[in-house]
Coordinates of C-alpha atoms and ligand atoms in Angstrom, one line a residue:
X1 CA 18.7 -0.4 14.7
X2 CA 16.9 2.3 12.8
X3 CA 14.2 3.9 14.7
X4 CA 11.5 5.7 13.4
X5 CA 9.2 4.4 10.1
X6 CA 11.0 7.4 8.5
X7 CA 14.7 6.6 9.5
X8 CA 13.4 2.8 7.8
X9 CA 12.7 4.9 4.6
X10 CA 15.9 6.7 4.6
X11 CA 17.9 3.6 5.4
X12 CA 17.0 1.6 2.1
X13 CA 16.9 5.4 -0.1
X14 CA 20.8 5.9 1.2
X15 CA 21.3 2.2 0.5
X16 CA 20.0 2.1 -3.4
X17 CA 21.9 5.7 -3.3
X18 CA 25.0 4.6 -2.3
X19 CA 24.9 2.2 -5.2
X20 CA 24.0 3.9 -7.8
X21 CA 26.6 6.6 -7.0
X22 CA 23.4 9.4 -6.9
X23 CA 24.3 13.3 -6.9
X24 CA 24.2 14.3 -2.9
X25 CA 22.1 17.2 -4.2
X26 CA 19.3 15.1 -5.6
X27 CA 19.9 12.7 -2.5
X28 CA 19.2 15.9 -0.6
X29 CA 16.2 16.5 -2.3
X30 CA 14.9 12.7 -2.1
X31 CA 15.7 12.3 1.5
X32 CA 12.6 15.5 2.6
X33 CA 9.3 16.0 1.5
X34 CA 8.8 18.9 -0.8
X35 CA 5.5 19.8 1.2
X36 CA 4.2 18.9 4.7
X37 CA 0.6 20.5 6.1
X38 CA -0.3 19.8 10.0
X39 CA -3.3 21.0 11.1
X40 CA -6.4 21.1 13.7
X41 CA -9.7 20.0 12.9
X42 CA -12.5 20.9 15.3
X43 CA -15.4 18.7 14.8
X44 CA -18.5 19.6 16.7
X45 CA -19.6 16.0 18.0
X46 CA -22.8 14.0 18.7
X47 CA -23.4 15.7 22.3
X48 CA -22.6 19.5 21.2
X49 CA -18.7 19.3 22.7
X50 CA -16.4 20.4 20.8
X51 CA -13.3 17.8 19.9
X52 CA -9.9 18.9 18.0
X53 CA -8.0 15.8 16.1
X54 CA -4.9 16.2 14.4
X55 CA -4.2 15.9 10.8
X56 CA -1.5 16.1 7.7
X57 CA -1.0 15.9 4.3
X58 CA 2.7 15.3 3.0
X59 CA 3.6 15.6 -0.5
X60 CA 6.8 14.0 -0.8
X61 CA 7.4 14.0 -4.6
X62 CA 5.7 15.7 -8.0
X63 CA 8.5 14.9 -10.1
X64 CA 6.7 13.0 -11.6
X65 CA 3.3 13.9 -11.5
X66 CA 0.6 14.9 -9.2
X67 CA 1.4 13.6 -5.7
X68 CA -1.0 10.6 -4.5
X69 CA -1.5 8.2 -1.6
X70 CA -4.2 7.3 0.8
X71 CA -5.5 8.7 3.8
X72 CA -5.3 7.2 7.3
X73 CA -7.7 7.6 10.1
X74 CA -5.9 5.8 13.2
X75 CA -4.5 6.7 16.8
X76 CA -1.0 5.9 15.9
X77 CA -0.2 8.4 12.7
X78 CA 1.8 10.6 13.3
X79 CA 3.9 13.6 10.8
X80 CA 6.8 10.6 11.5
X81 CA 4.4 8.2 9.6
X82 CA 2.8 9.8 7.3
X83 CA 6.2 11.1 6.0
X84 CA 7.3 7.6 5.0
X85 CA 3.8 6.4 3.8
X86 CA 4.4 9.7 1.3
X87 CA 7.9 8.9 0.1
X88 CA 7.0 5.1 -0.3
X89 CA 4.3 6.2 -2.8
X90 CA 6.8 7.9 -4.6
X91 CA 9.5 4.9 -5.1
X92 CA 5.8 2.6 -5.8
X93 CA 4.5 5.0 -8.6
X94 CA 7.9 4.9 -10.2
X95 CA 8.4 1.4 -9.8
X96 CA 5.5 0.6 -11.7
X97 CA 5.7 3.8 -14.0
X98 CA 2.5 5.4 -13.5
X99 CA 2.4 9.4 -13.8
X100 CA 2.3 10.3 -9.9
X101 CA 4.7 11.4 -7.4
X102 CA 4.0 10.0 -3.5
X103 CA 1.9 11.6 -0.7
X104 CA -0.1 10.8 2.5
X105 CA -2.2 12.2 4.8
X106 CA -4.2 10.8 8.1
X107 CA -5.9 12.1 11.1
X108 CA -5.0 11.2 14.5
X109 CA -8.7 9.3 15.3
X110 CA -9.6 6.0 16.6
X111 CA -13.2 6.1 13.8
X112 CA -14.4 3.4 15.7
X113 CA -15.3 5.1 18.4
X114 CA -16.9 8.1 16.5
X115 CA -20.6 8.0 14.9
X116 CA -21.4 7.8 11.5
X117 CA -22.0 11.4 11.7
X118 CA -19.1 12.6 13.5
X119 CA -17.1 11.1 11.2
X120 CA -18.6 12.2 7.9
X121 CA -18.1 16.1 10.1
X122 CA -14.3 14.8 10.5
X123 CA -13.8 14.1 6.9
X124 CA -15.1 16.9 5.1
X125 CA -13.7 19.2 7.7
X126 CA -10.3 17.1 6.8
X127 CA -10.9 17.9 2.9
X128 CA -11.9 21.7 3.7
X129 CA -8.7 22.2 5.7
X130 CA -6.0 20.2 2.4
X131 CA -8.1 21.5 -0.1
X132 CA -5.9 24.1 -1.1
X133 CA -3.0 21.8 -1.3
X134 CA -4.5 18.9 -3.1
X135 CA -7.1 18.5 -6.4
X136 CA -7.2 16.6 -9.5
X137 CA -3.9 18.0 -10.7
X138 CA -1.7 18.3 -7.6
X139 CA -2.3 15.9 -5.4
X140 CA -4.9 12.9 -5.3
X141 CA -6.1 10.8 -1.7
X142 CA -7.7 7.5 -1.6
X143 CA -8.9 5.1 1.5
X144 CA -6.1 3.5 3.5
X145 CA -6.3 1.8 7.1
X146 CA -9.2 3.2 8.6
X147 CA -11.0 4.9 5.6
X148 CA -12.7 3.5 3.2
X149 CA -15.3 4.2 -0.1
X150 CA -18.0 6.2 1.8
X151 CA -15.4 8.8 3.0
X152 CA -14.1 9.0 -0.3
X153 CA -17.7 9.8 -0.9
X154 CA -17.8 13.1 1.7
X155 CA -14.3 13.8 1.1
X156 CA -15.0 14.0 -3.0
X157 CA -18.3 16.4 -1.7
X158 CA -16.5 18.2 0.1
X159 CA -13.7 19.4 -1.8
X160 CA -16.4 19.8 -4.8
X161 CA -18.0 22.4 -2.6
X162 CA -15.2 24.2 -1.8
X163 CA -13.8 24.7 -5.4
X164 CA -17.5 24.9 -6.5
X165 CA -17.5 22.2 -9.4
X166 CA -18.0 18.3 -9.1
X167 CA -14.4 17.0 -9.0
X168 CA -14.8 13.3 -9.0
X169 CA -11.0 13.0 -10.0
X170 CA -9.9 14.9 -6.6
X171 CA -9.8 11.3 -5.1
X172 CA -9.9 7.7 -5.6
X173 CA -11.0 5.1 -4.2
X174 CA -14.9 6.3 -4.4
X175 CA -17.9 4.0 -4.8
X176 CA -18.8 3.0 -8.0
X177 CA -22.1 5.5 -7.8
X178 CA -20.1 8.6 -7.6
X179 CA -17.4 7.2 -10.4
X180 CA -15.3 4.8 -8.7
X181 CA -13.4 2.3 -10.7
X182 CA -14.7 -1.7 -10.7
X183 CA -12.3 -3.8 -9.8
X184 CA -10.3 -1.4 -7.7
X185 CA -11.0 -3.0 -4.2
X186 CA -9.7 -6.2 -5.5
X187 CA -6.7 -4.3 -7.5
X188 CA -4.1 -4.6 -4.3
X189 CA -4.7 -8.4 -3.8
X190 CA -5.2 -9.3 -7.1
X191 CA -0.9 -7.4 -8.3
X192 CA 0.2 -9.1 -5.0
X193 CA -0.6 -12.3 -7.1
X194 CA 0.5 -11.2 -10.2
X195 CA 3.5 -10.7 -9.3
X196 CA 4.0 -13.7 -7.1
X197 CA 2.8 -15.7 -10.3
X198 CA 5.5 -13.9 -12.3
X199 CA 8.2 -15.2 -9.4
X200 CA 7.4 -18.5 -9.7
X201 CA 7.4 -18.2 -13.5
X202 CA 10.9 -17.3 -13.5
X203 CA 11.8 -19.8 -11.2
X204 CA 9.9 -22.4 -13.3
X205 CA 8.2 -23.3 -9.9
X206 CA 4.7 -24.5 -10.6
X207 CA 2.1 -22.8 -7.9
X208 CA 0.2 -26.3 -7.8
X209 CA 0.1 -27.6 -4.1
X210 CA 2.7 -24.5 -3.1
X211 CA 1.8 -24.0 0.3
X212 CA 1.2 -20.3 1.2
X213 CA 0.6 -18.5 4.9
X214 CA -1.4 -15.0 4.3
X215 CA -1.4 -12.2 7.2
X216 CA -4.2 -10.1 7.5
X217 CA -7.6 -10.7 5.8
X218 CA -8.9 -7.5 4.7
X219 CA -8.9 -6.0 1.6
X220 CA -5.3 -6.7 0.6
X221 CA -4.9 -10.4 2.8
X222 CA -8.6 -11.7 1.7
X223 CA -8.2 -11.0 -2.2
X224 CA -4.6 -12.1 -2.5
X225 CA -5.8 -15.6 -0.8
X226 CA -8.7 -16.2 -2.8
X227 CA -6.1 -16.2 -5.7
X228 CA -3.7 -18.0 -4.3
X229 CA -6.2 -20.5 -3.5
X230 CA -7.5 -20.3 -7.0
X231 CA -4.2 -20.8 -8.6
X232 CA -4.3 -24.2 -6.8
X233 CA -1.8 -23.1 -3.6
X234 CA -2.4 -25.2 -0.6
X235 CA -3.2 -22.1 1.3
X236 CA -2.5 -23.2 5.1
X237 CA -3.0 -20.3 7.5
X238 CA -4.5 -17.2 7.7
X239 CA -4.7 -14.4 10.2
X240 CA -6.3 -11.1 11.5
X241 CA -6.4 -9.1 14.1
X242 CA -8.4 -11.8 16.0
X243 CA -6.3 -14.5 15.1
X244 CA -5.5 -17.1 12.8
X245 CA -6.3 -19.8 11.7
X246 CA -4.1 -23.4 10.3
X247 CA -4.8 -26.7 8.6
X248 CA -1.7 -27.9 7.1
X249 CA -3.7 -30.1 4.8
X250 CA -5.2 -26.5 3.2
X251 CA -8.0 -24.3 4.4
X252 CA -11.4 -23.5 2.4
X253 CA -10.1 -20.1 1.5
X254 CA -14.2 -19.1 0.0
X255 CA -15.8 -20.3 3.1
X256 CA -13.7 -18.0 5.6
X257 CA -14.1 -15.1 3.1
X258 CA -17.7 -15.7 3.5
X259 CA -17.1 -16.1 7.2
X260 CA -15.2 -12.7 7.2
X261 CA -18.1 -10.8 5.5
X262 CA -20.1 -11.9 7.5
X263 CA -18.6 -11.6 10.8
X264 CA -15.9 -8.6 10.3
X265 CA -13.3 -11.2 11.7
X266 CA -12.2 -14.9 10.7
X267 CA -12.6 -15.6 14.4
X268 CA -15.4 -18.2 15.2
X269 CA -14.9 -20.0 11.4
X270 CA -14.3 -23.7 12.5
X271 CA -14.0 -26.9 10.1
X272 CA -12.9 -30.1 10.6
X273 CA -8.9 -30.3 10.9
X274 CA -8.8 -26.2 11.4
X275 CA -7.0 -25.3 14.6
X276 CA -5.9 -21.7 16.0
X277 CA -2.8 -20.2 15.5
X278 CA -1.0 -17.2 16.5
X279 CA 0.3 -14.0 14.6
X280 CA 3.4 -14.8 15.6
X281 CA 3.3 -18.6 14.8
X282 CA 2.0 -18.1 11.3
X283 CA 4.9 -15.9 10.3
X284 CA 7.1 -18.7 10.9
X285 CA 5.2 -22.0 9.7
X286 CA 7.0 -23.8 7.0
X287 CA 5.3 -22.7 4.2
X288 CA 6.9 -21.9 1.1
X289 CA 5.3 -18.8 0.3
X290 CA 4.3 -16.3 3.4
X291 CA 2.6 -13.2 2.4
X292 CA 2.5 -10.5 5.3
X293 CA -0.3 -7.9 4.3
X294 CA -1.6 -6.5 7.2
X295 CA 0.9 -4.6 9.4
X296 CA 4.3 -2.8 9.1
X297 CA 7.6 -4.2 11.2
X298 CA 6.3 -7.9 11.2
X299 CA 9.5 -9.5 10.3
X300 CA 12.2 -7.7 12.1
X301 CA 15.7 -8.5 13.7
X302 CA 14.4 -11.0 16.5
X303 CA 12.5 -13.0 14.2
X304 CA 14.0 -13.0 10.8
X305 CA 16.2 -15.7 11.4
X306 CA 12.9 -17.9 12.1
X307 CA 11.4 -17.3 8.9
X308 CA 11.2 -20.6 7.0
X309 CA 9.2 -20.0 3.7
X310 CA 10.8 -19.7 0.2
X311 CA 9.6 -16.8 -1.1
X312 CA 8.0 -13.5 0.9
X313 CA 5.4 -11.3 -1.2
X314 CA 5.1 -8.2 0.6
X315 CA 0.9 -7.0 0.8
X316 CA 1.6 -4.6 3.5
X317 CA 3.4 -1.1 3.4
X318 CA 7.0 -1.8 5.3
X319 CA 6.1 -5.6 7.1
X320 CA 9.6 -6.3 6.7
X321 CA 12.5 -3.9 8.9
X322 CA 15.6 -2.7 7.2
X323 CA 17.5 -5.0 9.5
X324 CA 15.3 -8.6 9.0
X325 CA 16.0 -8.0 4.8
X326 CA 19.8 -8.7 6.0
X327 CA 19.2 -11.5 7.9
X328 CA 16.5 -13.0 5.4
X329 CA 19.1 -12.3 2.3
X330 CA 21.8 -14.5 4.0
X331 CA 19.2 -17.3 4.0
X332 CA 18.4 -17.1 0.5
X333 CA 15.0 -16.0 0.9
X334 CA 13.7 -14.1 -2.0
X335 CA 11.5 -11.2 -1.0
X336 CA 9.4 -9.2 -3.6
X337 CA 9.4 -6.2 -1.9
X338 CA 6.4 -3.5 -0.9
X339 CA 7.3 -1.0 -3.3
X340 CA 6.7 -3.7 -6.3
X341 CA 4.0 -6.4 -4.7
X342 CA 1.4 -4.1 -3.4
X343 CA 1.5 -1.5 -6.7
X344 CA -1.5 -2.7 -8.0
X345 CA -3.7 -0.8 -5.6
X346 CA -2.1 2.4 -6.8
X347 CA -2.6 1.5 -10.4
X348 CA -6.0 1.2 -9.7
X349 CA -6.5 4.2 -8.3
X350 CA -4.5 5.6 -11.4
X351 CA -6.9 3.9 -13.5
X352 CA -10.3 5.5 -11.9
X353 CA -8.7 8.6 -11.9
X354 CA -8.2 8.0 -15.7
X355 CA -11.5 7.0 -15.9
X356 CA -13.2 9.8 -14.3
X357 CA -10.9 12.4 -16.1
X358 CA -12.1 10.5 -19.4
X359 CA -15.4 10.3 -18.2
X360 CA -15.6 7.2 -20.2
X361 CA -15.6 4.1 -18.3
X362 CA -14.1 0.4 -18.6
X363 CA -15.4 -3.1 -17.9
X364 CA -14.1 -5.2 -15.4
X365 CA -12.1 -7.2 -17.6
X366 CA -10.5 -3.8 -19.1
X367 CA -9.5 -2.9 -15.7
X368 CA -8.1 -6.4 -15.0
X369 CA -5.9 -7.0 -18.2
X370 CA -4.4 -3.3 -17.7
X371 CA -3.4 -4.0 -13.8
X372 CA -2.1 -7.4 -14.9
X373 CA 0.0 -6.1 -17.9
X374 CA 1.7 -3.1 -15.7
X375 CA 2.5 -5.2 -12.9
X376 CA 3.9 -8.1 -14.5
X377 CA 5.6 -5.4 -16.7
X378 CA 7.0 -3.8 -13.7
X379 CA 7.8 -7.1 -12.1
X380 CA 10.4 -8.2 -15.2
X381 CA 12.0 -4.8 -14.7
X382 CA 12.7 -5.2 -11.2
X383 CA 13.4 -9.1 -11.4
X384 CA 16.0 -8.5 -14.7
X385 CA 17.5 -5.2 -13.2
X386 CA 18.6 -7.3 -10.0
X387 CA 19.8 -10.0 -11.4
X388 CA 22.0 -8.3 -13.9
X389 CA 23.5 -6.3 -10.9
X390 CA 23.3 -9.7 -8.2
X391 CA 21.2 -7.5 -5.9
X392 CA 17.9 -7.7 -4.0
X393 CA 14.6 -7.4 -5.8
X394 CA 14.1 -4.4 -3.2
X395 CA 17.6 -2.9 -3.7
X396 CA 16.7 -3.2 -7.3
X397 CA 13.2 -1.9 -7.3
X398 CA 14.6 1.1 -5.3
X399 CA 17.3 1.8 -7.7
X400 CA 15.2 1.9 -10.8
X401 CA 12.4 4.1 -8.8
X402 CA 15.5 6.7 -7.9
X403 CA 16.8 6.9 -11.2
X404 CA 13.2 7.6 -12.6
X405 CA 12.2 10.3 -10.3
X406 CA 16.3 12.0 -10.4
X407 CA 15.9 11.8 -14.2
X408 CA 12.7 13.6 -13.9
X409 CA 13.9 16.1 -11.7
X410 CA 17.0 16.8 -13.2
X411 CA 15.0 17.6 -17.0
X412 CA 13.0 19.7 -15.6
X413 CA 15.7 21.0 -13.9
X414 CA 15.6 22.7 -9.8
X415 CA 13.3 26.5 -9.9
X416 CA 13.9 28.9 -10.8
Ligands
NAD501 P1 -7.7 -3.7 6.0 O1 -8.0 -2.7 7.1 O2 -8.7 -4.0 4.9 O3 -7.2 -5.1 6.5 C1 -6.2 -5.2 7.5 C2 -6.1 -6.6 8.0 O4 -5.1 -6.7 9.0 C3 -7.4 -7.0 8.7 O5 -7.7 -8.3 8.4 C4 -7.1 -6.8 10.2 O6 -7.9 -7.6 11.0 C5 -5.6 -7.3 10.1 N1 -4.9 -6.8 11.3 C6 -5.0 -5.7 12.0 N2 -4.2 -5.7 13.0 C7 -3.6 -6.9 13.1 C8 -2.7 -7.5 13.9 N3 -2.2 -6.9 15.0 N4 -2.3 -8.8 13.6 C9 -2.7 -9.4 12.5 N5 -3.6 -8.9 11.7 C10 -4.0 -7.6 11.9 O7 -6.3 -3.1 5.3 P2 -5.8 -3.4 3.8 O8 -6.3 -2.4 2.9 O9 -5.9 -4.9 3.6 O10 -4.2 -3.1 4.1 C11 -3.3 -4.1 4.6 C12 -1.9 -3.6 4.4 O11 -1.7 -3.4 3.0 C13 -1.5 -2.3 5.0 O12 -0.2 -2.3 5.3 C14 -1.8 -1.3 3.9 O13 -1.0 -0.1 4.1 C15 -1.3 -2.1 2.7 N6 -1.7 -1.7 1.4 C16 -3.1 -1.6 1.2 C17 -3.5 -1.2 -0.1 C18 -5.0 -1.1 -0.5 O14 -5.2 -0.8 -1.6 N7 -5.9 -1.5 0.4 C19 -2.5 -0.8 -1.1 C20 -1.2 -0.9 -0.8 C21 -0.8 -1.4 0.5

């Protein structure tokens, strides 16, 4: 059993690797981050004491590009995760061939239980401290768990003061005042779909009545099942962190987003024929399409063999362990891996960026046709690829992302 979220990166870069017969020199150079940065923020809090949180930056690619990835404010990350949130950005970027190599970053916080204020201090102490490491050119952040457009807001200030011009394109993410992108917050959701519609397409299985179990209803889980129920899925269960919720004959997929926004959680939503169900239970109803996009290492070893839907459409970063994709191959279960499904958010972010270097900005419906076109682009490459070589979509998708960022590498050859 691999161990850490790192060793889970490592295990599927050696397997893709192995495969493709890569030079154990650029393996070498694939398998580490080019740059990692720990280091202490003080923050002076609400009552006058003074706190210390942890925080990193990893830059595990610029092959091909300025490195870019979120940022993560939660009690769990770690240099451990942060390193494998950075090189899956990497293998992402390349799957869907957008000019960026991978990063990460994340403070060690809990920002629930800090003020507004504190944690507007936190962040722009957080940008003062990477700012020499990251900028428009080198390396870009955006909101991940924990963050979200407002920081982007101090962060983007912050690093503007620091280098003494307003840098918009230092981050992503942003609200749409201070030059985010529209149709950003939906981008993650709305490729998660895009490529599940290019699935069934292949398959020449219609998505009428296809019933569908969603994990997680935030920005990723919420969006992806207000298109699935648009697309006509019978969309069954959904979950959060404070439950789910099932009705075999469908569930009014509007109504609970409304619910959601209004409440935070989908806890409390009732309707007739709803009933509760568990995390755990919803992972293994027998749906035909399950899409896990809230947490990593949902589907491991002890419950892989459970798993009774068709297809798996992977929202989250990593919900799937090196281990379950064995068990869940042998039962013919065809998984569109992370790397591919949940590319759109990155676009996105590669599109506002755009934008804001531009300084000439796009309608919705730009935005939307551009995400749509890359993704199902991206999704033929990976689908085709695999099936030439009978292998995975994820052993597939990492074998085209490793030969794109090893060709990269290797013509602009190792310095000096
Ligand atoms: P979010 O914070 O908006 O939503 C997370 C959802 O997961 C919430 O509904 C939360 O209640 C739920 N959740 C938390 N703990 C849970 C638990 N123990 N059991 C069940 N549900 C739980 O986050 P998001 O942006 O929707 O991200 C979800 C996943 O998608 C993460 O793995 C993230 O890394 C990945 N992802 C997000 C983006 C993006 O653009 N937002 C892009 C790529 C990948």
């Amino acid at each position: 059993m691999a161990g850490s979220q790192y060793e889970q990166v490592l295990a599927r870069l050696r397997e893709a690797s192995e495969i493709l017969k890569l030079d154990p020199g650029i393996y070498k150079i694939l398998a580490e981050p080019e740059r990692t940065l720990e280091t202490s923020l003080p923050v002076v809090m609400d009552d006058g004491r003074i706190e210390v949180f942890q925080g990193y930056r990893c830059q595990h690619s610029t092959a091909r590009g300025p490195a870019k990835g979120g940022v993560r404010f939660a009690l769990d990350v770690c240099l451990d995760e942060v390193k494998a949130l950075a090189s899956w950005m990497t293998w992402k970027c390349a799957v869907v061939g957008i000019p960026y190599g991978g990063a990460k970053g994340g403070v060690c916080v809990d920002p629930t239980k800090l003020s507004k204020n504190e944690l507007m201090r936190l962040t722009k102490r957080y940008a003062y401290a990477i700012a020499p490491i990251i900028g428009p050119e080198k390396d870009i952040p955006a909101p991940d768990m924990g963050t979200n457009a407002e920081i982007m807001g101090w962060f983007m200030d912050s690093y503007s003061a620091v280098v003494g011009t307003l840098s918009p394109g230092v981050v992503t993410g942003k609200p749409i005042s201070l030059g985010g992108s529209l149709g950003r917050r939906e981008a993650t959701g709305r490729g998660v779909m895009v490529t599940t519609r290019e699935l069934l397409s292949v398959l020449g299985v219609s998505p009428q009545g296809m019933t569908c179990a969603v994990q997680g209803f935030g920005n990723v889980g919420s969006v992806a099942a207000e298109i699935a129920h648009g697309m006509g899925m019978k969309v069954v269960a959904v979950s959060d962190i404070s439950g789910g919720l099932y009705n075999p004959a469908g569930l009014d997929i509007p109504a609970i987003v409304k619910h959601a926004a209004e409440h935070t959680v989908i806890a409390g939503y009732s309707a007739p024929g709803v009933t509760a169900i568990s995390n755990a239970e919803l992972l293994e109803l027998d749906v035909e399409l399950l899409i896990p996009a809230a947490l990593q290492s949902q589907i491991v070893e002890s419950n892989a063999d459970r798993i009774k839907a068709k297809y798996i459409v992977e929202g989250a970063n990593g919900p799937t362990s090196a281990e379950a994709d064995k068990i869940l191959e042998k039962k013919g279960i065809i998984c569109v891996p992370d790397i591919l499904a949940n590319a759109g958010g990155v676009t996105g972010s590669y599109f506002e960026w755009v934008q804001n270097l531009q300084n000439f900005y796009w309608t919705e419906t730009e935005v939307n046709t551009r995400l749509d076109n890359i993704m199902a682009k991206a999704f033929h490459e990976v689908w085709d690829f695999s099936k030439k070589l009978n292998l995975s979509l994820r052993t597939g998708a990492y074998m085209l992302a490793i030969n794109k960022v090893s060709e990269a590498i290797r013509m602009r050859g190792i310095y000096p």
